[in-house]
Short mmCIF file of C-alpha atoms in Angstrom, two decimals:
data_model
loop_
_atom_site.label_atom_id
_atom_site.label_comp_id
_atom_site.label_asym_id
_atom_site.label_seq_id
_atom_site.Cartn_x
_atom_site.Cartn_y
_atom_site.Cartn_z
CA MET A 1 4.01 11.23 -32.43
CA THR A 2 7.05 9.79 -30.67
CA GLU A 3 8.66 6.52 -31.95
CA SER A 4 9.18 3.71 -29.47
CA SER A 5 12.88 2.63 -28.41
CA ALA A 6 12.09 -1.16 -29.92
CA ALA A 7 11.61 0.66 -33.54
CA THR A 8 15.00 2.52 -32.87
CA GLY A 9 16.02 -0.85 -32.54
CA THR A 10 17.05 -1.09 -29.45
CA PRO A 11 14.28 -1.70 -27.38
CA ARG A 12 13.88 -0.48 -23.42
CA ARG A 13 12.06 -0.67 -20.99
CA HIS A 14 9.53 2.10 -20.22
CA PRO A 15 10.82 4.71 -17.63
CA THR A 16 8.12 5.02 -15.54
CA ALA A 17 7.41 1.15 -15.34
CA GLY A 18 8.98 0.21 -11.15
CA PHE A 19 10.16 -3.53 -11.03
CA ARG A 20 12.20 -5.65 -9.49
CA ILE A 21 13.61 -8.74 -10.69
CA PHE A 22 13.89 -11.11 -7.46
CA GLU A 23 15.30 -15.04 -7.74
CA GLY A 24 15.31 -14.32 -11.74
CA GLN A 25 11.60 -13.94 -11.54
CA ALA A 26 10.69 -10.06 -12.28
CA THR A 27 7.76 -8.04 -10.96
CA ILE A 28 6.75 -4.86 -13.38
CA VAL A 29 3.80 -2.35 -11.82
CA MET A 30 2.99 0.60 -14.50
CA PRO A 31 1.69 3.18 -13.85
CA ASP A 32 -1.61 2.96 -15.14
CA GLY A 33 -1.55 0.32 -11.74
CA SER A 34 -4.00 -1.52 -13.03
CA TYR A 35 -2.03 -5.04 -13.42
CA ILE A 36 1.29 -5.97 -12.05
CA HIS A 37 3.31 -7.67 -14.43
CA VAL A 38 5.00 -11.14 -13.58
CA LEU A 39 7.51 -12.35 -15.95
CA ASN A 40 9.14 -15.76 -16.66
CA GLU A 41 12.59 -17.23 -16.60
CA ILE A 42 13.47 -16.20 -19.40
CA GLY A 43 11.61 -13.14 -20.12
CA SER A 44 12.55 -11.70 -17.17
CA ARG A 45 16.57 -11.97 -18.72
CA VAL A 46 14.85 -10.58 -21.35
CA TRP A 47 13.35 -7.23 -19.56
CA ASP A 48 16.84 -7.17 -17.34
CA LEU A 49 17.66 -6.96 -20.87
CA LEU A 50 16.30 -3.97 -22.58
CA ASN A 51 18.20 -0.91 -20.84
CA GLY A 52 18.49 0.83 -24.69
CA GLN A 53 21.69 -0.19 -25.52
CA ARG A 54 21.38 -3.28 -27.05
CA THR A 55 19.49 -4.70 -30.54
CA GLU A 56 16.93 -7.23 -30.81
CA SER A 57 19.76 -9.08 -32.23
CA ASP A 58 22.47 -8.91 -29.05
CA ILE A 59 19.52 -10.06 -27.21
CA VAL A 60 18.89 -12.88 -28.63
CA ASP A 61 22.04 -13.81 -28.49
CA LEU A 62 22.29 -13.34 -24.75
CA ILE A 63 19.04 -15.72 -24.77
CA CYS A 64 20.90 -18.36 -26.75
CA GLU A 65 23.72 -18.82 -24.51
CA GLU A 66 22.15 -18.27 -21.19
CA PHE A 67 19.48 -21.07 -22.01
CA GLU A 68 20.49 -23.38 -24.65
CA ILE A 69 17.99 -22.60 -26.63
CA THR A 70 18.79 -23.04 -30.91
CA ARG A 71 18.64 -19.52 -32.03
CA ASP A 72 15.48 -19.94 -34.15
CA VAL A 73 13.96 -20.23 -30.88
CA ALA A 74 14.84 -17.79 -29.27
CA GLU A 75 14.37 -15.17 -31.96
CA LYS A 76 10.86 -16.14 -32.39
CA ASP A 77 10.15 -15.97 -28.32
CA VAL A 78 12.51 -12.60 -28.37
CA ARG A 79 10.23 -11.24 -30.55
CA GLU A 80 6.84 -11.98 -29.80
CA PHE A 81 7.35 -11.72 -25.81
CA LEU A 82 8.94 -7.25 -27.34
CA ALA A 83 5.04 -7.75 -29.39
CA ALA A 84 3.46 -7.89 -26.14
CA LEU A 85 5.57 -5.59 -24.39
CA GLU A 86 4.81 -2.69 -26.93
CA ALA A 87 0.85 -4.01 -26.77
CA ASN A 88 1.33 -3.25 -23.27
CA ARG A 89 3.13 0.11 -23.38
CA MET A 90 5.57 -1.51 -21.40
CA LEU A 91 8.67 -0.25 -23.69
CA GLY A 92 9.42 3.74 -24.05
CA MET B 1 -3.40 -18.44 -7.55
CA ASN B 2 -1.64 -16.53 -9.89
CA ALA B 3 1.97 -16.20 -10.46
CA TYR B 4 1.49 -12.70 -8.43
CA GLN B 5 -0.26 -14.21 -5.19
CA ALA B 6 2.30 -16.80 -5.38
CA ILE B 7 5.42 -14.29 -5.42
CA ILE B 8 3.36 -12.85 -1.86
CA ALA B 9 3.32 -16.07 -0.16
CA ARG B 10 7.13 -16.69 -1.16
CA ASN B 11 8.03 -13.59 0.11
CA TRP B 12 6.14 -14.09 3.53
CA LYS B 13 7.84 -17.20 3.79
CA SER B 14 11.02 -15.80 3.42
CA ALA B 15 9.97 -12.82 5.05
CA THR B 16 11.33 -10.69 1.95
CA PRO B 17 9.86 -7.31 2.17
CA TYR B 18 8.39 -6.24 -1.09
CA SER B 19 7.45 -2.96 0.51
CA ALA B 20 8.05 -0.20 2.68
CA LEU B 21 5.97 3.39 3.60
CA PHE B 22 8.97 6.75 4.00
CA GLU B 23 7.82 9.45 5.97
CA LEU B 24 9.43 12.07 4.52
CA THR B 25 8.44 14.67 6.68
CA TYR B 26 5.97 15.68 9.47
CA ILE B 27 5.99 18.91 7.99
CA CYS B 28 1.66 18.95 7.66
CA ASN B 29 -0.80 21.55 6.42
CA HIS B 30 -3.61 20.55 8.29
CA ALA B 31 -4.15 20.15 11.71
CA CYS B 32 -6.32 16.87 11.55
CA SER B 33 -7.45 15.87 15.63
CA PHE B 34 -6.74 12.73 15.26
CA CYS B 35 -3.30 12.79 13.58
CA TYR B 36 -1.16 9.38 14.96
CA ASN B 37 2.47 11.52 14.36
CA CYS B 38 4.52 12.75 17.34
CA PRO B 39 6.87 14.59 15.64
CA THR B 40 10.38 14.32 18.39
CA GLY B 41 12.14 17.85 17.28
CA GLN B 42 14.43 16.02 16.04
CA LYS B 43 16.02 16.97 12.42
CA GLU B 44 14.46 15.22 9.25
CA LEU B 45 16.58 13.67 6.84
CA ASN B 46 18.31 16.13 4.12
CA THR B 47 17.33 15.24 0.40
CA GLN B 48 21.55 13.44 -0.23
CA GLN B 49 20.34 11.16 3.20
CA VAL B 50 16.71 10.64 1.90
CA PHE B 51 18.75 9.30 -2.04
CA GLU B 52 20.82 7.42 -0.01
CA ALA B 53 17.75 5.44 2.17
CA LEU B 54 16.52 5.32 -1.04
CA ARG B 55 19.46 3.53 -2.37
CA LYS B 56 19.83 1.15 0.64
CA ILE B 57 15.55 0.00 -0.15
CA ALA B 58 16.25 -0.38 -3.30
CA ASP B 59 19.35 -2.61 -2.75
CA PHE B 60 17.64 -5.08 -0.64
CA GLY B 61 14.44 -5.42 -3.23
CA VAL B 62 11.83 -3.48 -2.68
CA LEU B 63 9.04 -2.95 -5.23
CA PHE B 64 6.55 -0.66 -3.34
CA LEU B 65 6.82 2.68 -1.54
CA THR B 66 4.75 4.88 -0.68
CA LEU B 67 5.36 8.60 0.23
CA SER B 68 4.36 9.95 3.32
CA GLY B 69 4.16 12.57 5.63
CA GLY B 70 3.05 14.33 7.49
CA GLU B 71 1.78 16.03 4.33
CA PRO B 72 4.75 14.50 1.79
CA LEU B 73 4.01 17.07 -0.82
CA CYS B 74 4.93 19.90 1.59
CA ARG B 75 9.00 18.74 1.87
CA LYS B 76 10.42 21.56 -0.72
CA ASP B 77 12.71 18.66 -2.83
CA PHE B 78 9.26 15.63 -2.94
CA PHE B 79 10.36 16.13 -6.52
CA GLU B 80 14.09 15.64 -6.18
CA ILE B 81 12.81 12.65 -4.63
CA ALA B 82 9.71 11.31 -6.46
CA ARG B 83 12.68 11.39 -9.26
CA GLU B 84 15.33 9.68 -7.43
CA ALA B 85 12.84 6.92 -6.33
CA GLN B 86 11.25 6.49 -10.28
CA ARG B 87 15.19 6.31 -11.48
CA LEU B 88 15.58 3.66 -8.84
CA HIS B 89 12.34 1.74 -9.94
CA PHE B 90 10.14 1.59 -6.98
CA ALA B 91 6.49 1.81 -8.08
CA ILE B 92 5.81 4.67 -6.01
CA ARG B 93 2.52 5.12 -4.00
CA ILE B 94 1.70 8.94 -2.34
CA TYR B 95 -0.11 9.48 0.47
CA THR B 96 -1.64 12.70 0.78
CA ASN B 97 -4.11 15.47 1.39
CA ALA B 98 -4.16 16.78 -2.02
CA PHE B 99 -3.92 20.47 -0.25
CA LEU B 100 -1.22 21.10 -2.85
CA ILE B 101 -2.69 19.62 -6.42
CA ASP B 102 -3.46 21.91 -8.02
CA GLU B 103 -3.75 21.45 -12.27
CA ALA B 104 -0.19 22.51 -12.67
CA MET B 105 1.05 20.36 -9.68
CA ALA B 106 -1.11 17.51 -11.17
CA GLU B 107 0.32 17.80 -14.52
CA ARG B 108 4.00 17.34 -12.14
CA LEU B 109 3.09 14.32 -11.14
CA LYS B 110 1.98 12.84 -14.12
CA GLN B 111 4.76 13.89 -15.73
CA GLU B 112 8.00 13.17 -13.39
CA VAL B 113 6.91 11.25 -10.90
CA HIS B 114 4.37 8.46 -12.09
CA PRO B 115 2.67 7.51 -9.17
CA PHE B 116 0.44 4.27 -9.93
CA GLU B 117 -1.62 5.14 -7.04
CA LEU B 118 -2.72 8.87 -4.80
CA GLU B 119 -3.63 7.85 -1.44
CA ILE B 120 -6.50 11.02 -0.66
CA SER B 121 -7.93 10.76 3.03
CA LEU B 122 -11.57 12.60 2.47
CA HIS B 123 -13.07 13.30 5.68
CA GLY B 124 -16.71 13.76 4.56
CA ALA B 125 -19.00 14.63 2.14
CA ARG B 126 -19.53 18.02 2.79
CA PRO B 127 -16.97 20.99 4.17
CA GLU B 128 -17.54 21.24 7.39
CA THR B 129 -17.54 17.96 8.13
CA HIS B 130 -14.12 17.32 6.59
CA GLU B 131 -12.60 20.72 7.60
CA ALA B 132 -13.72 19.76 10.86
CA LEU B 133 -11.62 17.46 10.81
CA THR B 134 -8.10 18.88 8.64
CA ARG B 135 -9.19 22.51 10.59
CA VAL B 136 -8.06 24.22 7.55
CA PRO B 137 -11.13 25.73 6.24
CA GLY B 138 -11.42 25.23 2.14
CA SER B 139 -9.58 21.80 2.38
CA PHE B 140 -12.52 20.10 1.09
CA GLN B 141 -12.64 22.27 -1.86
CA LYS B 142 -9.44 22.83 -2.85
CA LEU B 143 -9.28 17.48 -2.49
CA VAL B 144 -12.51 18.41 -5.00
CA ASN B 145 -10.46 19.84 -7.23
CA ALA B 146 -7.46 17.75 -6.51
CA VAL B 147 -8.53 14.72 -7.32
CA LYS B 148 -10.46 15.93 -10.79
CA ALA B 149 -7.71 16.87 -12.13
CA LEU B 150 -5.78 13.99 -11.01
CA ARG B 151 -8.49 11.78 -12.67
CA GLN B 152 -8.57 13.88 -16.17
CA ARG B 153 -5.19 12.98 -16.02
CA ASP B 154 -6.09 9.05 -16.06
CA MET B 155 -4.02 9.07 -12.36
CA LYS B 156 -5.44 6.58 -9.96
CA VAL B 157 -6.96 7.88 -7.12
CA LEU B 158 -7.65 5.89 -3.50
CA LEU B 159 -10.03 8.32 -1.64
CA LYS B 160 -9.76 7.05 2.54
CA THR B 161 -12.23 7.51 4.55
CA PRO B 162 -11.89 6.24 8.81
CA ILE B 163 -15.10 6.46 9.89
CA THR B 164 -15.34 8.54 12.86
CA ARG B 165 -18.20 9.95 14.94
CA LEU B 166 -18.11 13.01 12.76
CA ASN B 167 -18.38 11.39 9.39
CA MET B 168 -20.62 8.34 9.65
CA GLY B 169 -23.65 10.45 9.69
CA GLU B 170 -22.90 10.57 6.17
CA VAL B 171 -20.69 7.48 4.45
CA ARG B 172 -23.23 7.28 1.92
CA GLU B 173 -22.99 10.70 0.67
CA ILE B 174 -19.45 9.81 0.59
CA ARG B 175 -19.20 7.22 -1.36
CA ALA B 176 -21.78 9.14 -4.20
CA LEU B 177 -19.32 11.83 -3.66
CA ALA B 178 -15.90 8.88 -4.56
CA GLU B 179 -18.25 7.39 -7.43
CA GLU B 180 -18.91 11.05 -9.02
CA LEU B 181 -15.49 12.03 -8.63
CA ASP B 182 -14.65 8.49 -10.75
CA SER B 183 -12.20 7.18 -7.85
CA GLU B 184 -11.50 4.29 -5.78
CA LEU B 185 -13.06 4.44 -1.68
CA HIS B 186 -11.79 2.19 0.96
CA PHE B 187 -13.81 3.21 4.43
CA ASP B 188 -11.51 2.81 7.30
CA ASN B 189 -13.52 1.62 10.78
CA VAL B 190 -10.48 1.63 13.16
CA ILE B 191 -9.12 5.00 14.84
CA THR B 192 -5.88 4.32 15.57
CA PRO B 193 -4.15 5.53 18.30
CA LYS B 194 -0.85 8.54 18.45
CA ASP B 195 1.86 6.36 17.89
CA ASP B 196 2.73 7.96 21.67
CA GLY B 197 0.18 6.34 22.61
CA ASP B 198 -1.59 9.43 23.29
CA GLN B 199 -5.62 6.81 23.14
CA GLU B 200 -7.77 10.74 22.18
CA PRO B 201 -7.91 10.15 18.74
CA LEU B 202 -10.10 6.84 20.14
CA GLU B 203 -12.68 8.69 21.30
CA LEU B 204 -13.65 10.21 17.45
CA GLY B 205 -14.65 6.49 16.35
CA ALA B 206 -18.02 6.35 15.92
CA ASP B 207 -20.10 4.30 18.06
CA GLU B 208 -21.19 0.42 18.69
CA ALA B 209 -24.43 1.48 17.53
CA PHE B 210 -22.50 2.42 14.44
CA MET B 211 -21.04 -0.53 13.79
CA LYS B 212 -24.03 -2.21 14.32
CA ARG B 213 -25.65 -1.22 11.48
CA TRP B 214 -22.19 -1.09 9.08
CA TRP B 215 -22.55 -4.37 9.12
CA SER B 216 -26.13 -4.82 8.76
CA ASP B 217 -27.70 -4.61 5.17
CA GLU B 218 -28.31 -1.16 5.93
CA PHE B 219 -24.85 -0.41 4.41
CA LYS B 220 -24.05 -3.19 1.96
CA ASP B 221 -24.27 -0.62 -1.04
CA VAL B 222 -22.39 1.56 0.97
CA ARG B 223 -19.14 -1.21 2.20
CA GLU B 224 -16.46 -2.85 -0.19
CA GLU B 225 -17.07 -5.80 2.02
CA LYS B 226 -20.28 -6.03 1.16
CA VAL B 227 -20.24 -9.90 2.75
CA PRO B 228 -19.02 -9.94 5.64
CA MET B 229 -15.64 -12.36 5.34
CA ARG B 230 -13.55 -14.22 6.95
CA ARG B 231 -9.06 -14.51 8.10
CA ASP B 232 -7.43 -17.50 6.51
CA ASP B 233 -4.63 -18.14 8.09
CA LYS B 234 -3.17 -21.44 6.55
CA GLU B 235 -2.04 -20.09 4.06
CA ILE B 236 -0.09 -17.08 5.57
CA SER B 237 0.51 -18.04 8.88
CA ALA B 238 0.68 -14.29 10.52
CA VAL B 239 -1.79 -12.19 11.13
CA CYS B 240 0.16 -9.56 8.64
CA GLY B 241 2.90 -8.49 7.06
CA THR B 242 3.95 -6.22 10.04
CA GLY B 243 8.41 -7.21 9.75
CA ARG B 244 7.82 -9.39 7.06
CA SER B 245 6.85 -8.43 4.04
CA GLY B 246 7.17 -4.96 4.31
CA PHE B 247 8.31 -1.97 6.74
CA ALA B 248 8.45 1.79 7.53
CA LEU B 249 10.71 4.68 7.86
CA ASP B 250 10.54 7.84 9.98
CA PRO B 251 11.67 11.09 8.69
CA TYR B 252 14.35 10.99 11.09
CA GLY B 253 15.70 7.70 9.50
CA ASN B 254 14.45 5.21 11.80
CA ILE B 255 12.83 1.79 10.53
CA TYR B 256 10.15 -0.13 12.26
CA PRO B 257 7.97 -3.08 11.52
CA CYS B 258 5.49 -1.35 9.69
CA VAL B 259 3.69 2.12 10.20
CA GLN B 260 1.04 0.94 13.32
CA TRP B 261 3.70 -0.82 15.64
CA ARG B 262 6.37 1.34 16.60
CA ARG B 263 9.49 -0.78 17.34
CA ARG B 264 12.27 0.69 17.13
CA VAL B 265 14.74 -2.07 14.20
CA ALA B 266 17.34 0.67 13.74
CA ASN B 267 18.15 3.78 11.99
CA ILE B 268 18.52 3.74 8.21
CA MET B 269 21.70 6.17 7.70
CA GLU B 270 23.66 4.11 11.27
CA ILE B 271 23.58 0.40 8.84
CA PRO B 272 25.77 -0.57 5.61
CA SER B 273 22.60 -2.34 4.46
CA MET B 274 18.75 -3.19 4.79
CA LYS B 275 19.91 -6.91 4.52
CA GLU B 276 22.12 -6.99 7.72
CA VAL B 277 19.51 -5.90 10.21
CA TRP B 278 16.71 -7.47 8.37
CA ARG B 279 17.93 -10.50 9.47
CA GLY B 280 20.02 -9.93 11.89
CA SER B 281 17.20 -7.85 14.30
CA SER B 282 16.15 -9.16 17.72
CA VAL B 283 13.23 -6.45 17.78
CA LEU B 284 12.36 -8.22 13.93
CA LYS B 285 12.79 -11.63 15.03
CA GLU B 286 10.12 -10.92 18.25
CA ILE B 287 7.55 -8.69 16.12
CA ARG B 288 7.10 -11.69 13.49
CA ARG B 289 6.98 -14.81 16.64
CA VAL B 290 4.75 -12.39 17.94
CA ALA B 291 3.24 -12.51 14.73
CA GLU B 292 2.72 -16.09 14.29
CA GLU B 293 1.58 -16.50 17.50
CA ILE B 294 -1.75 -14.14 17.49
CA PRO B 295 -3.39 -16.23 15.25
CA GLN B 296 -2.75 -20.01 17.39
CA THR B 297 -3.56 -18.33 20.94
CA THR B 298 -5.54 -14.36 20.88
CA LEU B 299 -8.29 -15.09 17.73
CA LYS B 300 -8.33 -19.19 18.22
CA ASN B 301 -9.22 -18.93 21.72
CA SER B 302 -12.21 -15.82 21.06
CA GLU B 303 -15.16 -17.02 19.19
CA VAL B 304 -14.43 -13.61 17.33
CA GLY B 305 -10.65 -14.55 15.99
CA GLU B 306 -12.40 -15.54 12.50
CA PHE B 307 -14.12 -12.61 11.15
CA THR B 308 -10.65 -10.22 12.98
CA ALA B 309 -8.91 -8.35 11.00
CA PHE B 310 -6.02 -7.90 14.25
CA CYS B 311 -3.57 -5.66 14.22
CA ALA B 312 -1.30 -6.33 16.44
CA GLY B 313 0.72 -2.63 16.83
CA VAL B 314 -2.96 -1.12 17.70
CA ALA B 315 -3.42 -3.91 20.32
CA TRP B 316 0.70 -2.74 21.82
CA LEU B 317 -0.39 1.21 22.10
CA GLN B 318 -4.09 0.42 23.29
CA THR B 319 -3.32 -2.65 25.18
CA GLY B 320 0.33 -2.53 25.81
CA ASP B 321 -0.08 -6.35 24.63
CA PRO B 322 0.57 -6.99 20.84
CA THR B 323 -1.06 -10.21 21.65
CA LYS B 324 -4.27 -8.63 23.26
CA MET B 325 -7.24 -8.57 21.66
CA TYR B 326 -8.58 -4.57 21.64
CA PRO B 327 -12.02 -3.91 22.03
CA GLN B 328 -12.11 -1.77 18.04
CA ALA B 329 -10.83 -5.59 16.81
CA GLU B 330 -13.63 -7.39 19.07
CA VAL B 331 -16.39 -5.20 18.38
CA LEU B 332 -16.11 -5.08 13.93
CA ALA B 333 -15.76 -8.41 14.34
CA ARG B 334 -18.60 -9.30 16.90
CA TYR B 335 -20.41 -7.44 13.85
CA ARG B 336 -18.88 -9.12 11.35
CA LYS B 337 -19.62 -13.07 12.71
CA LYS B 338 -23.58 -11.56 13.03
CA THR B 339 -24.46 -10.95 9.99
CA TYR B 340 -21.95 -13.18 8.47
CA VAL B 341 -24.35 -16.18 10.20
CA GLU B 342 -27.52 -14.44 9.86
CA LEU B 343 -26.33 -14.62 5.62
CA GLN B 344 -25.09 -18.55 5.76
CA ALA B 345 -28.92 -19.38 7.46
CA ARG B 346 -30.50 -17.15 4.59
CA ALA B 347 -28.08 -18.87 1.68
CA ALA B 348 -28.84 -22.38 4.17
CA ALA B 349 -32.91 -21.24 3.47
CA GLY B 350 -32.42 -21.25 -0.30
CA GLU B 351 -31.54 -17.38 -0.63
CA ILE B 352 -28.69 -17.20 -3.03
CA ILE B 353 -26.23 -14.94 -1.98
CA GLU B 354 -23.16 -13.87 -3.60
CA GLY B 355 -19.55 -14.44 -2.04
CA LEU B 356 -19.84 -15.97 1.39
CA ASP B 357 -17.11 -17.81 1.96
CA GLN B 358 -14.60 -15.26 1.28
CA THR B 359 -11.91 -14.32 2.99
CA PHE B 360 -10.28 -10.86 3.72
CA GLU B 361 -6.78 -9.84 2.52
CA LYS B 362 -4.50 -9.38 5.59
CA CYS B 363 -2.86 -6.14 6.02
CA GLY B 364 0.62 -6.29 4.53
CA GLU B 365 -0.83 -8.77 2.32
#
């Protein structure tokens, strides 16, 4: 079984995902074709940052900086968001 | 309205395209009698030129990319192109006749291209009907095998069937075949002229007597549109997404407002970016103006306008005027309306009819 990028500590978007970020909003199409995902502003930014080069902690730092939210809130939001992406097989 | 529909509505309003159809080649391994393609004999874009075009399309923010033809799989560099499209994060759809898709090809498509959908042309439920149109012996069985190979790999398949005089007698069997193949099916009632205006393909269209039956209860279990729908021009004012939600490219790099309305905008190899031509093109400005005018004139003044799936490109090819009602649209709308009025009367008499008063998606939506 292949280890997901989330488990290795530097999560990344699934390489087969089709997506565009337009006016700060990400629209994502997975190849199973069943859903089109539209993310909110913070989710879109996290998605943009998921290049497999940054740790979850790096991403939290950037979100704190850019959206002026506390680290506790950012940690919880990013963790839950990554779990949702993992559950939807959108990380790879 | 969900978040995705909100994006679509916003993009339509600002004429920001989210889809592109790229005809990679006019080479084809079928010889369909009603094919609308008109190769000019010019040199088609090479691999590096296609890559450059893809980069310009991606930079412009387009998400959905349809790889079409001709038969796109006939290009020897198809997988190179598709991999580049994937690297650019397009959501990829492929239009194909499936003739080249065997088990190995299906596996490569799954592993290397990851399309979210393959649209495959099916012209009949029997070999003799399908092959009367493709004019290639064995093409029916190859298609069936291809769809099975794709579905075994959980790849989404949409079968597309233009209704013709040849297959109108077996639409129910075609529906059954699609179900057997675990695939979606879309019937298309409109046969279009060739891109150069040649009207010959129209002779293959189903006759009016069939269209009348098509909209009756006889075929309500075969149609996707169980209950006839109406237009809704309130949220989105243009008749369709031509020059607005998407655009098309031919194998030579020419850009058109859509696959049907072949008013050349520019050549993608000759422009620095799509953004420049998209905002500045006088052709596109005119196309958008006409597309906004049609609901307020042609459709408003027609007794069946509310029920018309109008294509300005087909109108232009058939009548020379993109705003003029053309026979196929008018006939279809007349019977769609007739059935709608009958169902309204039955609903008024107490019959429960689900789905009445729904509106249909516009082309390009």
